[in-house]
């Protein structure tokens, strides 16, 4: 019976599917420095991680029973993928399982932003009874998303899932991508109807100038996708969301732009100095904050478990 160690956890349906196929699944969280020992002692064949566990050369070189490394999610920054493949290990992930959940979180931040919920939720517990009327006035200038333009930078799986929701709520969608010249986005409805939209790549500067809201969905990379010089090109009062990776946008420039009222609000799920975001970001009154929970829904975790189990069964059985 081959053993799978799910060191950062796996959904119950993933465990069930693997056990049904004859694997033993261990969900203990082994500390990083004990991991190689544990894998060898228990003759683990498959190691499944999320983003917490590091799977680098030390593990790959010292654990001869290991046949497969699985990442529940998208980014493989914590795995030395090339080296593992070179050594003959299977390396798998679940690239599309969480797209819809991340896209919904983008909209949670957007609706939050246009009605000042990020601030109201902080101030109401303190002043909601003594200054109700003043607060009602302070938050009276909300806007609707319907009819506004959303600019999506990075039009891969999550960018497109975000476009589906945006189109569904009546927004105009423009996108910029370094690879995707044209895209058809199909919006599905509850009764099986669908509506398709053909979209074309927009130059980045045009997107910056025309968007009422900007959301970034690019992979981790060396340079800021939204850099200091980009903020000047944007519409006054734009709202910005980053649920991609800390470093997709320049946080210092963002805070300056918020303070100058160039940007009206930001929604951040990811941070440059994760897991210790800057205090200036955490305390900022115009930022809606979540602690990297884009993929953290029951549905996404179930799809991740299911996709991992299917791939492991076909590769290791
Ligand atoms: N918040 C979360 O919990 C969470 C969860 C899953 C994924 N993510 C992150 O979301 C991001 C997007 O994931 P995805 O699954 O959509 O990836 P994807 O690979 O499907 O799409 C990324 C797209 O970005 C484009 N791109 C790359 N560099 C670009 C640039 N400089 N300018 C414009 N476009 C560029 C690529 O051509 C590609 O089409 C990744 O950074 C991923 O790590 C976050």
PDB file of C-alpha atoms in Angstrom, residues 4-119:
ATOM      1  CA  UNK A   4       0.736   9.731   0.700  1.00  0.00           C
ATOM      2  CA  UNK A   5       1.691  12.455   3.193  1.00  0.00           C
ATOM      3  CA  UNK A   6      -0.586  15.498   2.893  1.00  0.00           C
ATOM      4  CA  UNK A   7       1.640  17.754   4.964  1.00  0.00           C
ATOM      5  CA  UNK A   8      -0.457  20.928   4.630  1.00  0.00           C
ATOM      6  CA  UNK A   9      -3.790  19.037   4.662  1.00  0.00           C
ATOM      7  CA  UNK A  10      -6.153  17.818   1.936  1.00  0.00           C
ATOM      8  CA  UNK A  11      -9.969  17.821   1.694  1.00  0.00           C
ATOM      9  CA  UNK A  12     -11.931  14.779   2.915  1.00  0.00           C
ATOM     10  CA  UNK A  13     -13.127  13.896  -0.587  1.00  0.00           C
ATOM     11  CA  UNK A  14      -9.480  13.789  -1.723  1.00  0.00           C
ATOM     12  CA  UNK A  15      -8.635  11.429   1.157  1.00  0.00           C
ATOM     13  CA  UNK A  16     -11.671   9.251   0.340  1.00  0.00           C
ATOM     14  CA  UNK A  17     -10.749   8.985  -3.361  1.00  0.00           C
ATOM     15  CA  UNK A  18      -7.154   8.042  -2.556  1.00  0.00           C
ATOM     16  CA  UNK A  19      -8.136   5.491   0.097  1.00  0.00           C
ATOM     17  CA  UNK A  20     -10.680   3.952  -2.253  1.00  0.00           C
ATOM     18  CA  UNK A  21      -7.875   3.458  -4.780  1.00  0.00           C
ATOM     19  CA  UNK A  22      -5.782   1.667  -2.145  1.00  0.00           C
ATOM     20  CA  UNK A  23      -3.471   4.445  -0.889  1.00  0.00           C
ATOM     21  CA  UNK A  24      -2.827   5.221   2.771  1.00  0.00           C
ATOM     22  CA  UNK A  25      -3.195   8.954   3.441  1.00  0.00           C
ATOM     23  CA  UNK A  26      -1.375  10.590   6.370  1.00  0.00           C
ATOM     24  CA  UNK A  27      -2.453  14.125   7.292  1.00  0.00           C
ATOM     25  CA  UNK A  28       0.013  14.812  10.088  1.00  0.00           C
ATOM     26  CA  UNK A  29       1.794  18.150   9.720  1.00  0.00           C
ATOM     27  CA  UNK A  30       5.478  17.322  10.020  1.00  0.00           C
ATOM     28  CA  UNK A  31       7.827  20.216  10.871  1.00  0.00           C
ATOM     29  CA  UNK A  32      10.068  21.239   7.986  1.00  0.00           C
ATOM     30  CA  UNK A  33      13.288  20.066   9.685  1.00  0.00           C
ATOM     31  CA  UNK A  34      11.775  16.628  10.460  1.00  0.00           C
ATOM     32  CA  UNK A  35      10.274  16.125   7.030  1.00  0.00           C
ATOM     33  CA  UNK A  36      13.045  14.133   5.297  1.00  0.00           C
ATOM     34  CA  UNK A  37      13.323  11.772   8.279  1.00  0.00           C
ATOM     35  CA  UNK A  38       9.595  11.259   8.426  1.00  0.00           C
ATOM     36  CA  UNK A  39       9.342  10.513   4.701  1.00  0.00           C
ATOM     37  CA  UNK A  40      12.122   7.919   4.967  1.00  0.00           C
ATOM     38  CA  UNK A  41      10.824   6.325   8.159  1.00  0.00           C
ATOM     39  CA  UNK A  42       7.325   5.903   6.734  1.00  0.00           C
ATOM     40  CA  UNK A  43       8.410   5.175   3.154  1.00  0.00           C
ATOM     41  CA  UNK A  44       6.211   7.962   1.745  1.00  0.00           C
ATOM     42  CA  UNK A  45       5.645   7.729  -2.023  1.00  0.00           C
ATOM     43  CA  UNK A  46       3.704  10.945  -2.524  1.00  0.00           C
ATOM     44  CA  UNK A  47       4.141  14.273  -0.731  1.00  0.00           C
ATOM     45  CA  UNK A  48       1.246  16.729  -1.080  1.00  0.00           C
ATOM     46  CA  UNK A  49       1.711  20.316   0.052  1.00  0.00           C
ATOM     47  CA  UNK A  50       0.032  23.709  -0.229  1.00  0.00           C
ATOM     48  CA  UNK A  51       2.243  26.769   0.095  1.00  0.00           C
ATOM     49  CA  UNK A  52       3.665  26.231   3.603  1.00  0.00           C
ATOM     50  CA  UNK A  53       5.915  23.167   3.182  1.00  0.00           C
ATOM     51  CA  UNK A  54       9.179  23.670   1.271  1.00  0.00           C
ATOM     52  CA  UNK A  55      10.180  20.862  -1.071  1.00  0.00           C
ATOM     53  CA  UNK A  56      13.710  21.719  -2.153  1.00  0.00           C
ATOM     54  CA  UNK A  57      16.866  19.792  -3.075  1.00  0.00           C
ATOM     55  CA  UNK A  58      17.446  18.514   0.490  1.00  0.00           C
ATOM     56  CA  UNK A  59      14.155  16.588   0.459  1.00  0.00           C
ATOM     57  CA  UNK A  60      14.465  15.513  -3.177  1.00  0.00           C
ATOM     58  CA  UNK A  61      18.025  14.197  -2.724  1.00  0.00           C
ATOM     59  CA  UNK A  62      17.534  12.496   0.640  1.00  0.00           C
ATOM     60  CA  UNK A  63      14.186  10.739   0.195  1.00  0.00           C
ATOM     61  CA  UNK A  64      14.575   7.821  -2.228  1.00  0.00           C
ATOM     62  CA  UNK A  65      11.032   6.449  -1.672  1.00  0.00           C
ATOM     63  CA  UNK A  66       9.489   9.693  -2.945  1.00  0.00           C
ATOM     64  CA  UNK A  67       7.922   9.326  -6.401  1.00  0.00           C
ATOM     65  CA  UNK A  68       5.607  12.325  -6.552  1.00  0.00           C
ATOM     66  CA  UNK A  69       5.266  15.880  -5.250  1.00  0.00           C
ATOM     67  CA  UNK A  70       1.809  17.422  -5.445  1.00  0.00           C
ATOM     68  CA  UNK A  71       0.872  21.074  -4.888  1.00  0.00           C
ATOM     69  CA  UNK A  72      -2.750  21.699  -3.951  1.00  0.00           C
ATOM     70  CA  UNK A  73      -3.157  25.028  -5.733  1.00  0.00           C
ATOM     71  CA  UNK A  74      -1.351  27.004  -8.382  1.00  0.00           C
ATOM     72  CA  UNK A  75       1.999  28.651  -7.511  1.00  0.00           C
ATOM     73  CA  UNK A  76       4.922  26.216  -7.214  1.00  0.00           C
ATOM     74  CA  UNK A  77       7.303  28.785  -5.643  1.00  0.00           C
ATOM     75  CA  UNK A  78       7.871  26.421  -2.655  1.00  0.00           C
ATOM     76  CA  UNK A  79       8.922  23.442  -4.807  1.00  0.00           C
ATOM     77  CA  UNK A  80      12.128  23.017  -6.815  1.00  0.00           C
ATOM     78  CA  UNK A  81      10.143  21.742  -9.777  1.00  0.00           C
ATOM     79  CA  UNK A  82      12.971  21.549 -12.326  1.00  0.00           C
ATOM     80  CA  UNK A  83      15.272  19.643  -9.986  1.00  0.00           C
ATOM     81  CA  UNK A  84      12.517  17.215  -8.945  1.00  0.00           C
ATOM     82  CA  UNK A  85      11.681  16.487 -12.584  1.00  0.00           C
ATOM     83  CA  UNK A  86      15.369  16.063 -13.409  1.00  0.00           C
ATOM     84  CA  UNK A  87      15.507  13.426 -10.667  1.00  0.00           C
ATOM     85  CA  UNK A  88      12.566  11.576 -12.225  1.00  0.00           C
ATOM     86  CA  UNK A  89       9.840  12.640  -9.777  1.00  0.00           C
ATOM     87  CA  UNK A  90       6.313  13.454 -10.897  1.00  0.00           C
ATOM     88  CA  UNK A  91       5.387  17.030 -10.000  1.00  0.00           C
ATOM     89  CA  UNK A  92       1.705  17.923 -10.198  1.00  0.00           C
ATOM     90  CA  UNK A  93      -0.548  20.836  -9.245  1.00  0.00           C
ATOM     91  CA  UNK A  94      -4.188  21.873  -9.678  1.00  0.00           C
ATOM     92  CA  UNK A  95      -4.023  24.930 -11.892  1.00  0.00           C
ATOM     93  CA  UNK A  96      -7.704  25.695 -12.378  1.00  0.00           C
ATOM     94  CA  UNK A  97      -9.353  24.410  -9.188  1.00  0.00           C
ATOM     95  CA  UNK A  98      -9.332  27.757  -7.371  1.00  0.00           C
ATOM     96  CA  UNK A  99      -9.899  30.283 -10.182  1.00  0.00           C
ATOM     97  CA  UNK A 100     -13.605  30.848  -9.490  1.00  0.00           C
ATOM     98  CA  UNK A 101     -12.982  31.333  -5.756  1.00  0.00           C
ATOM     99  CA  UNK A 102     -10.217  33.888  -6.293  1.00  0.00           C
ATOM    100  CA  UNK A 103     -12.448  35.748  -8.763  1.00  0.00           C
ATOM    101  CA  UNK A 104     -15.272  35.872  -6.205  1.00  0.00           C
ATOM    102  CA  UNK A 105     -12.864  37.296  -3.617  1.00  0.00           C
ATOM    103  CA  UNK A 106     -11.927  40.041  -6.107  1.00  0.00           C
ATOM    104  CA  UNK A 107     -15.602  40.984  -6.233  1.00  0.00           C
ATOM    105  CA  UNK A 108     -15.920  40.766  -2.444  1.00  0.00           C
ATOM    106  CA  UNK A 109     -13.183  43.431  -2.285  1.00  0.00           C
ATOM    107  CA  UNK A 110     -14.747  45.480  -5.093  1.00  0.00           C
ATOM    108  CA  UNK A 111     -18.238  45.617  -3.572  1.00  0.00           C
ATOM    109  CA  UNK A 112     -16.604  46.245  -0.220  1.00  0.00           C
ATOM    110  CA  UNK A 113     -14.670  49.154  -1.721  1.00  0.00           C
ATOM    111  CA  UNK A 114     -17.433  50.966  -3.566  1.00  0.00           C
ATOM    112  CA  UNK A 115     -19.606  51.091  -0.403  1.00  0.00           C
ATOM    113  CA  UNK A 116     -16.825  51.814   2.139  1.00  0.00           C
ATOM    114  CA  UNK A 117     -17.421  48.557   4.030  1.00  0.00           C
ATOM    115  CA  UNK A 118     -13.696  48.301   4.800  1.00  0.00           C
ATOM    116  CA  UNK A 119     -14.046  51.479   6.875  1.00  0.00           C
TER     117      UNK A 119
END
